[in-house]
Amino acid sequence: MGAGHAHQLFRRGDSPVHRLPPHCKLAAVFGFVVVVVATPREAVWAFGLYAVLLAGVAAAARVPAGFVLRRMLIEVPFVLFAVLMPFVAQGERVEVLGTSLSVSGLWGAWNVLAKGTLGVAASVLLAATTELRELLLGLQRLKLPPLLVQIAAFMIRYGDVITDELRRMSVARRSRGFEARGVRHWGVLAKTAGALFIRSYERGERVHLAMVSRGYTGTMPVIDDVTASRTQWAYAAALPAAAAAVCVMGWTL
């Protein structure tokens, strides 16, 4: 399983979190997100404790807060959606600074923001401490369907290749004096997208034939068999276990 491309979310380090096997970290993040989603939205204090748990993980991984916050900007579209909910939702209304807002919309916005933000933060920490190649090995170790793992591996490996192809096509257009300035140029851009699709498809066919000629039968060889000890599993389980305890308190209080 190749795909050794570095990605911008990864922060190289030698912390205990970095050294954990990838499938342990994947399982821990999945369990944490499930617990967060299962927490009642009225337990506001619980989400604060979840944030503290993630801050502890970030500290153990030596990942600066600024690094995490900058990469959480991907959440902005969801934030905008949540901000609109109190204005468009129906039901009981409440006055806030002279503006009539829906009570159910306010709770819904809080629910989306709190759970979404925690989920994104957990994912950013996972990506910051695990290389893409290791993530694929972890998914393979967790018995994800091999075809899905292979698709993800090729997407990562050839994503940069397709991006470079598009950049070369853009340079070729500009060198011939083309600049997209309005609707009348959309046809040229559409033809560019079509040409890129054809080139990508043909490249995929060539790569597949090359793999078959080298003995590919539908499965990729496992070069690194990643294993985890009981201690490592226990270390990874600390995050979802602590979150589960908070969730139980949220339902009982």
mmCIF file of N, CA and C in Angstrom, residues 3 47 50 57 63 91-92 134 145 170 193 195 198 200 230 239 245:
data_model
loop_
_atom_site.group_PDB
_atom_site.id
_atom_site.type_symbol
_atom_site.label_atom_id
_atom_site.label_comp_id
_atom_site.label_asym_id
_atom_site.label_seq_id
_atom_site.Cartn_x
_atom_site.Cartn_y
_atom_site.Cartn_z
ATOM 1 N N ALA A 3 1.218 5.374 -1.557
ATOM 2 C CA ALA A 3 0.611 6.661 -1.238
ATOM 3 C C ALA A 3 1.338 7.351 -0.110
ATOM 4 N N PHE A 47 -20.313 19.521 26.521
ATOM 5 C CA PHE A 47 -19.525 19.865 25.334
ATOM 6 C C PHE A 47 -18.268 20.639 25.718
ATOM 7 N N TYR A 50 -15.858 17.981 26.651
ATOM 8 C CA TYR A 50 -15.326 17.338 25.447
ATOM 9 C C TYR A 50 -14.191 18.186 24.852
ATOM 10 N N VAL A 57 -5.594 16.048 24.357
ATOM 11 C CA VAL A 57 -4.993 15.251 23.290
ATOM 12 C C VAL A 57 -4.023 16.105 22.477
ATOM 13 N N VAL A 63 0.553 19.566 19.399
ATOM 14 C CA VAL A 63 -0.015 20.275 18.254
ATOM 15 C C VAL A 63 -0.516 21.630 18.740
ATOM 16 N N GLY A 91 -41.961 27.849 15.418
ATOM 17 C CA GLY A 91 -42.206 27.504 16.819
ATOM 18 C C GLY A 91 -42.099 28.716 17.716
ATOM 19 N N GLU A 92 -41.900 28.454 18.994
ATOM 20 C CA GLU A 92 -41.840 29.515 19.997
ATOM 21 C C GLU A 92 -40.722 30.499 19.666
ATOM 22 N N GLU A 134 -0.464 5.967 6.556
ATOM 23 C CA GLU A 134 -0.792 5.237 7.773
ATOM 24 C C GLU A 134 -2.308 5.152 7.976
ATOM 25 N N PRO A 145 -13.774 -2.454 3.537
ATOM 26 C CA PRO A 145 -13.732 -3.155 2.250
ATOM 27 C C PRO A 145 -12.489 -2.790 1.451
ATOM 28 N N SER A 170 -4.106 25.001 -17.978
ATOM 29 C CA SER A 170 -4.358 26.410 -17.728
ATOM 30 C C SER A 170 -3.231 27.276 -18.276
ATOM 31 N N ALA A 193 -12.706 20.932 -18.882
ATOM 32 C CA ALA A 193 -13.112 19.903 -17.918
ATOM 33 C C ALA A 193 -13.312 18.560 -18.615
ATOM 34 N N ALA A 195 -11.867 17.536 -21.435
ATOM 35 C CA ALA A 195 -10.556 17.012 -21.829
ATOM 36 C C ALA A 195 -9.809 16.434 -20.633
ATOM 37 N N ILE A 198 -11.249 12.996 -19.862
ATOM 38 C CA ILE A 198 -10.794 11.983 -20.819
ATOM 39 C C ILE A 198 -9.348 11.582 -20.533
ATOM 40 N N SER A 200 -7.769 11.794 -17.687
ATOM 41 C CA SER A 200 -7.724 11.061 -16.427
ATOM 42 C C SER A 200 -8.205 9.630 -16.622
ATOM 43 N N ARG A 230 -2.067 -4.335 23.709
ATOM 44 C CA ARG A 230 -3.183 -4.006 24.603
ATOM 45 C C ARG A 230 -2.980 -2.639 25.252
ATOM 46 N N LEU A 239 -9.722 8.381 25.409
ATOM 47 C CA LEU A 239 -10.539 9.511 24.940
ATOM 48 C C LEU A 239 -12.017 9.151 24.831
ATOM 49 N N ALA A 245 -18.229 8.613 29.676
ATOM 50 C CA ALA A 245 -18.592 8.910 31.055
ATOM 51 C C ALA A 245 -19.291 10.263 31.162
#
